[in-house]
Amino acid sequence: MDCSLKAMRFGVGCLACVGRQAPRRHRDNGLMNQLDALKQCTTVVADTGDFQQISQYQPQDATTNPSLILKAVLMPEYRALLQETLQQHPGAAVDEQMDHLLVRFGCNILKHIPGRVSTEVDARLSFDKDATVARARRIMALYQAQGVGPERVLIKIAATWEGIQAAAVLEQEGIHTNLTLLFAFAQAVACGQAGVTLISPFVGRIYDWYKKTAGPQWDEAANAGANDPGVKSVRHIYNHFKKHGIATEVMGASFRNVGQIVALAGCDLLTISPELLAQLQASSSPVPPALSADAARAMDLPNVHLNEAQFRLALNEDAMASDKLAEGIRAFCADVKKLEVLMQA
C-alpha cells in the first residue's frame, strides 16, 4: 500500500516512515525479527478465530472464516461463548444464531486489534446475489447494534460472479467487502471493476494444486519464493492494480510457509496464521520488500475489463481456479453445517 493510502486509512504516516510502534528486537542477537520487519512495508493481518492469542503478534486487522470459527468453538475456552450466544437468542432461527455467533467472535477480536475484522457470509449463498446482500446487511446491523461501525468490518464473500455483484451493491451502501476464495486473475479484475474494498488471493491453495498436479515431477526448490505459483498469481494481481490505479486492496492469504510470505513483502496486506506469525516472530532473517507500487506503475501492462460472459469463460478456462473455487466453497459449506449441528445440539 502506498504511503498516501496508508495515511488515509490509519490517519498517520506510512509504517515504513513512522511506524505504529517501536519494533521489537530479536532477543538473541538484537536484530529486528521478521514479523516486525514485515510490518515496515506490509499491513499484517491475523488469520484466526482464536482471539485470545492475537495480541502477542499485534496485527492491524484479523480475518475469520467458517473453518476458523468451527476450530475455535471446539476449543474448551470458547465453548462458553457458544453456549451464551445460544442462550441469548433462544427463539432465533439457526442461521440467525449463526450470525450472532460470528459477530460475537468478531467483537471479541476487535478488542485486540486497532483495525478491521473480516466476517464471512454463509458460503451456501455463494451463487445467490440477493441472499448474499441480505445476509451481509444483517451481519452489519448486528455489529452496529454492538456499537461497531462499518469502518471496522469487512464482509467476506466468495468471489463468484454473483458474490462480486453482491459486493458491488454493498459497497454502494457503505458496507465494505473482502472477496475471498480468489484464485484467478479474472476474479481479481471483476472485483476491481466492482469497487470492492479488498481481495484475498489464496497463495497456498494455488501452490497445493500445482504441486499435486505435477506429482513426482514437482521441483520444490525451483518453485519456491518468487517462482511459487501462488506468489506469482498475487504479484500479477498487485502489479495490475497498481499500474492502472485500481483502489481495491490486495491481501495475500492461505500461506503454507514463511518463504511465500517473505516473497510478497510489500503487498498491501498479508493475512497469516498464528503458527506462521510465531515463526516470523522467532526469526531474524532479512525481509526485503519484494513488491512496489512505483515499480508496478512503470511496467507495460495492458488494462483488462471483463463482462459476465468473459468472466465465466476465463474462469472456466483456468482449471486450477475452477477446481479450487468449487473445492473451497464445498469445504466452507461443510464447516457451516458442522457449526449448525453444534449449535442445535
Short mmCIF file of C-alpha atoms in Angstrom, two decimals:
data_model
loop_
_atom_site.label_atom_id
_atom_site.label_comp_id
_atom_site.label_asym_id
_atom_site.label_seq_id
_atom_site.Cartn_x
_atom_site.Cartn_y
_atom_site.Cartn_z
CA MET A 1 0.00 0.00 0.00
CA ASP A 2 1.34 3.46 -0.89
CA CYS A 3 2.28 5.89 1.88
CA SER A 4 -0.64 8.13 0.90
CA LEU A 5 -3.13 5.24 1.12
CA LYS A 6 -1.79 4.15 4.49
CA ALA A 7 -2.06 7.70 5.78
CA MET A 8 -5.69 7.85 4.65
CA ARG A 9 -6.54 4.52 6.27
CA PHE A 10 -4.70 4.80 9.58
CA GLY A 11 -4.70 8.57 10.00
CA VAL A 12 -0.90 8.54 10.30
CA GLY A 13 2.09 8.32 8.02
CA CYS A 14 3.13 5.09 6.35
CA LEU A 15 4.52 2.41 8.64
CA ALA A 16 7.74 2.43 6.66
CA CYS A 17 8.07 6.12 7.52
CA VAL A 18 6.93 6.49 11.12
CA GLY A 19 5.68 3.12 12.40
CA ARG A 20 2.76 2.36 14.68
CA GLN A 21 5.01 1.09 17.41
CA ALA A 22 8.66 0.67 18.21
CA PRO A 23 9.83 -2.56 16.55
CA ARG A 24 10.78 -5.37 18.89
CA ARG A 25 14.28 -6.78 18.61
CA HIS A 26 15.15 -10.45 18.43
CA ARG A 27 16.16 -11.36 21.93
CA ASP A 28 19.15 -13.47 20.85
CA ASN A 29 21.10 -11.13 18.60
CA GLY A 30 19.48 -7.71 18.82
CA LEU A 31 18.19 -7.81 15.23
CA MET A 32 14.64 -6.95 14.25
CA ASN A 33 12.54 -10.10 13.94
CA GLN A 34 10.91 -10.99 10.64
CA LEU A 35 7.42 -10.12 11.79
CA ASP A 36 8.36 -6.57 12.72
CA ALA A 37 10.45 -6.22 9.57
CA LEU A 38 7.44 -7.29 7.51
CA LYS A 39 5.29 -4.68 9.25
CA GLN A 40 7.57 -1.96 7.89
CA CYS A 41 6.26 -2.49 4.36
CA THR A 42 3.04 -4.53 4.67
CA THR A 43 -0.05 -4.46 6.87
CA VAL A 44 -0.02 -7.70 8.87
CA VAL A 45 -3.35 -9.42 9.49
CA ALA A 46 -4.02 -12.37 11.82
CA ASP A 47 -5.93 -15.25 10.22
CA THR A 48 -7.67 -16.87 13.21
CA GLY A 49 -10.80 -17.12 15.31
CA ASP A 50 -8.72 -17.64 18.47
CA PHE A 51 -8.82 -14.06 19.72
CA GLN A 52 -7.01 -14.88 22.96
CA GLN A 53 -3.70 -15.36 21.12
CA ILE A 54 -3.91 -12.38 18.76
CA SER A 55 -2.38 -9.71 21.00
CA GLN A 56 1.07 -11.27 21.14
CA TYR A 57 1.53 -10.61 17.41
CA GLN A 58 -0.02 -7.11 17.35
CA PRO A 59 -1.59 -7.32 13.88
CA GLN A 60 -3.52 -4.42 12.39
CA ASP A 61 -6.52 -6.48 11.22
CA ALA A 62 -7.88 -10.00 11.58
CA THR A 63 -9.74 -12.41 9.30
CA THR A 64 -12.05 -15.30 10.08
CA ASN A 65 -13.92 -17.91 8.06
CA PRO A 66 -16.31 -20.78 8.89
CA SER A 67 -13.44 -23.25 9.29
CA LEU A 68 -11.59 -20.99 11.74
CA ILE A 69 -14.73 -20.31 13.80
CA LEU A 70 -15.51 -24.04 13.92
CA LYS A 71 -11.95 -24.72 15.06
CA ALA A 72 -12.30 -22.08 17.78
CA VAL A 73 -15.66 -23.23 19.18
CA LEU A 74 -14.31 -26.77 19.50
CA MET A 75 -11.68 -25.43 21.92
CA PRO A 76 -12.71 -25.67 25.60
CA GLU A 77 -12.04 -22.00 26.25
CA TYR A 78 -14.66 -20.93 23.70
CA ARG A 79 -17.49 -23.37 24.40
CA ALA A 80 -18.97 -20.98 26.95
CA LEU A 81 -19.11 -18.25 24.32
CA LEU A 82 -21.12 -20.56 22.05
CA GLN A 83 -23.49 -21.50 24.88
CA GLU A 84 -24.01 -17.89 25.94
CA THR A 85 -24.81 -16.86 22.37
CA LEU A 86 -27.45 -19.57 22.05
CA GLN A 87 -28.96 -18.72 25.44
CA GLN A 88 -29.27 -15.05 24.48
CA HIS A 89 -31.19 -15.86 21.28
CA PRO A 90 -33.26 -18.97 22.10
CA GLY A 91 -36.07 -18.37 19.64
CA ALA A 92 -33.96 -17.35 16.66
CA ALA A 93 -33.59 -19.46 13.53
CA VAL A 94 -30.32 -21.34 13.30
CA ASP A 95 -28.96 -19.08 10.54
CA GLU A 96 -29.64 -16.02 12.70
CA GLN A 97 -27.98 -17.68 15.69
CA MET A 98 -25.01 -18.37 13.43
CA ASP A 99 -24.69 -14.69 12.56
CA HIS A 100 -24.90 -13.75 16.23
CA LEU A 101 -22.05 -16.19 16.93
CA LEU A 102 -19.89 -14.82 14.11
CA VAL A 103 -20.45 -11.25 15.30
CA ARG A 104 -19.72 -12.27 18.91
CA PHE A 105 -16.34 -13.61 17.80
CA GLY A 106 -15.75 -10.54 15.66
CA CYS A 107 -16.46 -8.14 18.52
CA ASN A 108 -14.05 -10.01 20.78
CA ILE A 109 -11.37 -9.95 18.10
CA LEU A 110 -11.82 -6.18 17.67
CA LYS A 111 -10.88 -5.72 21.34
CA HIS A 112 -7.38 -6.97 20.48
CA ILE A 113 -6.69 -5.14 17.20
CA PRO A 114 -6.82 -1.48 16.10
CA GLY A 115 -8.20 -2.20 12.62
CA ARG A 116 -10.82 -4.34 10.90
CA VAL A 117 -12.22 -7.82 11.27
CA SER A 118 -13.48 -9.88 8.33
CA THR A 119 -16.67 -11.88 8.89
CA GLU A 120 -17.91 -14.31 6.26
CA VAL A 121 -21.36 -14.70 4.74
CA ASP A 122 -22.70 -18.27 4.66
CA ALA A 123 -20.88 -19.99 1.78
CA ARG A 124 -24.12 -21.72 0.75
CA LEU A 125 -25.23 -18.33 -0.60
CA SER A 126 -22.22 -18.02 -2.92
CA PHE A 127 -24.38 -18.18 -6.07
CA ASP A 128 -27.27 -16.05 -4.80
CA LYS A 129 -26.63 -12.31 -5.14
CA ASP A 130 -29.78 -11.11 -3.36
CA ALA A 131 -29.47 -13.54 -0.44
CA THR A 132 -25.81 -12.58 0.00
CA VAL A 133 -26.72 -8.89 0.13
CA ALA A 134 -29.45 -9.55 2.69
CA ARG A 135 -27.19 -11.67 4.90
CA ALA A 136 -24.38 -9.10 4.76
CA ARG A 137 -26.79 -6.34 5.77
CA ARG A 138 -27.94 -8.41 8.73
CA ILE A 139 -24.39 -9.11 9.89
CA MET A 140 -23.53 -5.42 9.64
CA ALA A 141 -26.69 -4.50 11.57
CA LEU A 142 -25.68 -6.91 14.35
CA TYR A 143 -22.25 -5.27 14.54
CA GLN A 144 -23.80 -1.81 14.67
CA ALA A 145 -26.10 -2.96 17.49
CA GLN A 146 -22.90 -3.70 19.43
CA GLY A 147 -21.52 -0.24 18.70
CA VAL A 148 -19.18 -1.37 15.91
CA GLY A 149 -19.21 0.85 12.82
CA PRO A 150 -18.76 -0.22 9.18
CA GLU A 151 -15.22 1.15 9.11
CA ARG A 152 -14.14 -1.75 11.35
CA VAL A 153 -15.82 -4.61 9.50
CA LEU A 154 -15.21 -6.34 6.17
CA ILE A 155 -17.90 -8.71 4.95
CA LYS A 156 -16.27 -11.75 3.36
CA ILE A 157 -17.91 -13.14 0.24
CA ALA A 158 -16.78 -15.85 -2.16
CA ALA A 159 -15.53 -14.36 -5.44
CA THR A 160 -18.15 -15.94 -7.68
CA TRP A 161 -19.79 -13.68 -10.27
CA GLU A 162 -22.87 -13.44 -8.04
CA GLY A 163 -20.73 -12.72 -4.98
CA ILE A 164 -18.86 -9.95 -6.76
CA GLN A 165 -22.10 -8.31 -7.91
CA ALA A 166 -23.46 -8.53 -4.36
CA ALA A 167 -20.29 -6.82 -3.14
CA ALA A 168 -20.81 -4.00 -5.64
CA VAL A 169 -24.25 -3.34 -4.15
CA LEU A 170 -22.94 -3.45 -0.59
CA GLU A 171 -20.04 -1.10 -1.33
CA GLN A 172 -22.52 1.44 -2.69
CA GLU A 173 -24.30 1.23 0.68
CA GLY A 174 -21.10 1.80 2.65
CA ILE A 175 -20.68 -1.84 3.68
CA HIS A 176 -17.09 -2.81 2.93
CA THR A 177 -16.26 -6.22 1.48
CA ASN A 178 -13.45 -8.75 1.35
CA LEU A 179 -13.76 -11.08 -1.66
CA THR A 180 -12.31 -14.45 -0.74
CA LEU A 181 -11.63 -17.81 -2.41
CA LEU A 182 -9.89 -15.87 -5.16
CA PHE A 183 -7.63 -17.92 -7.42
CA ALA A 184 -7.92 -16.44 -10.92
CA PHE A 185 -6.80 -13.16 -12.42
CA ALA A 186 -10.31 -12.85 -13.88
CA GLN A 187 -11.79 -12.86 -10.38
CA ALA A 188 -9.44 -10.06 -9.34
CA VAL A 189 -10.28 -7.98 -12.42
CA ALA A 190 -14.02 -8.32 -11.78
CA CYS A 191 -13.55 -7.35 -8.13
CA GLY A 192 -11.61 -4.25 -9.12
CA GLN A 193 -14.35 -3.28 -11.57
CA ALA A 194 -16.96 -3.74 -8.82
CA GLY A 195 -15.09 -1.41 -6.47
CA VAL A 196 -14.70 -3.92 -3.64
CA THR A 197 -12.57 -2.78 -0.73
CA LEU A 198 -10.24 -5.78 -0.54
CA ILE A 199 -9.49 -9.12 -2.20
CA SER A 200 -7.85 -12.20 -0.69
CA PRO A 201 -5.99 -14.23 -3.35
CA PHE A 202 -5.11 -17.65 -1.90
CA VAL A 203 -1.40 -18.35 -2.24
CA GLY A 204 -1.16 -21.72 -0.51
CA ARG A 205 -4.11 -23.38 -2.22
CA ILE A 206 -2.77 -22.39 -5.64
CA TYR A 207 0.59 -23.88 -4.63
CA ASP A 208 -1.19 -27.06 -3.45
CA TRP A 209 -2.94 -27.53 -6.80
CA TYR A 210 0.17 -27.17 -8.92
CA LYS A 211 2.20 -29.40 -6.62
CA LYS A 212 -0.45 -32.12 -6.65
CA THR A 213 -0.89 -31.87 -10.42
CA ALA A 214 2.85 -32.13 -11.06
CA GLY A 215 3.17 -35.19 -8.82
CA PRO A 216 6.67 -36.72 -8.83
CA GLN A 217 7.82 -34.10 -11.34
CA TRP A 218 7.38 -31.26 -8.81
CA ASP A 219 10.65 -29.45 -8.05
CA GLU A 220 10.21 -27.71 -4.70
CA ALA A 221 13.37 -25.62 -4.97
CA ALA A 222 12.54 -24.44 -8.50
CA ASN A 223 9.03 -23.43 -7.41
CA ALA A 224 9.93 -21.59 -4.22
CA GLY A 225 10.00 -17.89 -3.40
CA ALA A 226 9.23 -15.63 -6.35
CA ASN A 227 8.72 -18.72 -8.54
CA ASP A 228 5.96 -20.15 -6.33
CA PRO A 229 2.80 -20.29 -8.49
CA GLY A 230 0.68 -18.77 -5.71
CA VAL A 231 3.17 -15.95 -5.19
CA LYS A 232 3.28 -15.26 -8.93
CA SER A 233 -0.52 -15.02 -9.01
CA VAL A 234 -0.63 -12.40 -6.26
CA ARG A 235 2.22 -10.42 -7.82
CA HIS A 236 0.37 -10.34 -11.15
CA ILE A 237 -2.77 -9.01 -9.50
CA TYR A 238 -0.89 -6.48 -7.36
CA ASN A 239 1.06 -5.10 -10.32
CA HIS A 240 -2.09 -4.83 -12.45
CA PHE A 241 -3.97 -2.96 -9.73
CA LYS A 242 -1.15 -0.51 -9.04
CA LYS A 243 -0.39 0.05 -12.73
CA HIS A 244 -3.98 1.01 -13.51
CA GLY A 245 -4.86 2.85 -10.30
CA ILE A 246 -7.36 0.29 -9.02
CA ALA A 247 -8.09 1.18 -5.40
CA THR A 248 -9.00 -2.35 -4.24
CA GLU A 249 -6.51 -3.57 -1.63
CA VAL A 250 -4.65 -6.83 -2.27
CA MET A 251 -4.23 -9.17 0.71
CA GLY A 252 -2.30 -12.39 0.13
CA ALA A 253 -3.82 -15.28 2.10
CA SER A 254 -3.60 -19.02 2.76
CA PHE A 255 0.14 -19.42 3.25
CA ARG A 256 1.92 -22.75 3.57
CA ASN A 257 5.35 -21.47 4.63
CA VAL A 258 7.28 -18.35 5.61
CA GLY A 259 9.01 -18.26 2.23
CA GLN A 260 5.72 -17.45 0.50
CA ILE A 261 5.13 -14.59 2.94
CA VAL A 262 8.58 -13.09 2.53
CA ALA A 263 8.26 -13.30 -1.27
CA LEU A 264 5.21 -10.99 -1.03
CA ALA A 265 6.66 -8.39 1.35
CA GLY A 266 5.38 -5.03 0.21
CA CYS A 267 1.91 -6.32 -0.70
CA ASP A 268 -0.90 -4.14 0.70
CA LEU A 269 -1.78 -6.71 3.36
CA LEU A 270 -0.94 -10.31 4.22
CA THR A 271 -3.20 -12.42 6.42
CA ILE A 272 -1.18 -15.01 8.31
CA SER A 273 -2.00 -17.92 10.63
CA PRO A 274 -0.78 -17.79 14.25
CA GLU A 275 1.62 -20.67 13.53
CA LEU A 276 3.39 -18.73 10.80
CA LEU A 277 3.23 -15.47 12.77
CA ALA A 278 5.12 -17.28 15.53
CA GLN A 279 7.76 -18.47 13.06
CA LEU A 280 8.21 -14.93 11.74
CA GLN A 281 8.50 -13.57 15.26
CA ALA A 282 11.16 -16.15 16.14
CA SER A 283 13.40 -15.42 13.15
CA SER A 284 15.72 -12.51 12.39
CA SER A 285 16.34 -13.33 8.72
CA PRO A 286 16.02 -10.31 6.42
CA VAL A 287 12.70 -9.37 4.81
CA PRO A 288 13.49 -7.20 1.77
CA PRO A 289 10.48 -5.56 0.07
CA ALA A 290 9.50 -7.66 -2.93
CA LEU A 291 6.58 -5.61 -4.29
CA SER A 292 6.48 -1.92 -5.08
CA ALA A 293 3.65 0.24 -6.35
CA ASP A 294 6.15 2.57 -8.02
CA ALA A 295 7.75 -0.33 -9.86
CA ALA A 296 4.33 -1.62 -10.93
CA ARG A 297 3.35 1.77 -12.34
CA ALA A 298 6.42 1.70 -14.56
CA MET A 299 5.50 -1.69 -16.06
CA ASP A 300 3.97 -2.15 -19.50
CA LEU A 301 0.77 -3.97 -18.53
CA PRO A 302 -2.47 -3.88 -20.56
CA ASN A 303 -5.64 -2.85 -18.78
CA VAL A 304 -8.26 -5.61 -18.68
CA HIS A 305 -12.04 -5.37 -18.44
CA LEU A 306 -14.45 -8.31 -18.30
CA ASN A 307 -18.19 -8.65 -18.73
CA GLU A 308 -20.08 -11.58 -17.23
CA ALA A 309 -19.63 -13.89 -20.24
CA GLN A 310 -15.91 -13.11 -20.45
CA PHE A 311 -15.51 -13.67 -16.71
CA ARG A 312 -17.22 -17.05 -16.79
CA LEU A 313 -15.23 -18.20 -19.81
CA ALA A 314 -11.90 -17.07 -18.30
CA LEU A 315 -12.69 -18.82 -15.02
CA ASN A 316 -13.75 -21.97 -16.85
CA GLU A 317 -10.52 -21.94 -18.87
CA ASP A 318 -8.45 -21.80 -15.66
CA ALA A 319 -8.59 -25.39 -14.38
CA MET A 320 -6.77 -24.57 -11.16
CA ALA A 321 -9.07 -21.68 -10.27
CA SER A 322 -12.23 -23.60 -11.18
CA ASP A 323 -11.15 -26.60 -9.10
CA LYS A 324 -10.06 -24.62 -6.04
CA LEU A 325 -13.05 -22.25 -6.04
CA ALA A 326 -15.50 -25.16 -6.11
CA GLU A 327 -13.49 -27.08 -3.52
CA GLY A 328 -13.26 -24.05 -1.23
CA ILE A 329 -16.99 -23.37 -1.33
CA ARG A 330 -17.73 -27.04 -0.62
CA ALA A 331 -15.35 -27.04 2.35
CA PHE A 332 -16.80 -23.85 3.85
CA CYS A 333 -20.35 -25.17 3.34
CA ALA A 334 -19.40 -28.36 5.16
CA ASP A 335 -17.98 -26.43 8.12
CA VAL A 336 -21.06 -24.19 8.30
CA LYS A 337 -23.19 -27.35 8.56
CA LYS A 338 -20.91 -28.69 11.32
CA LEU A 339 -21.34 -25.42 13.22
CA GLU A 340 -25.09 -25.70 12.86
CA VAL A 341 -25.02 -29.24 14.27
CA LEU A 342 -23.05 -27.99 17.28
CA MET A 343 -25.50 -25.17 17.83
CA GLN A 344 -28.55 -27.41 17.56
CA ALA A 345 -27.02 -29.93 19.92
#
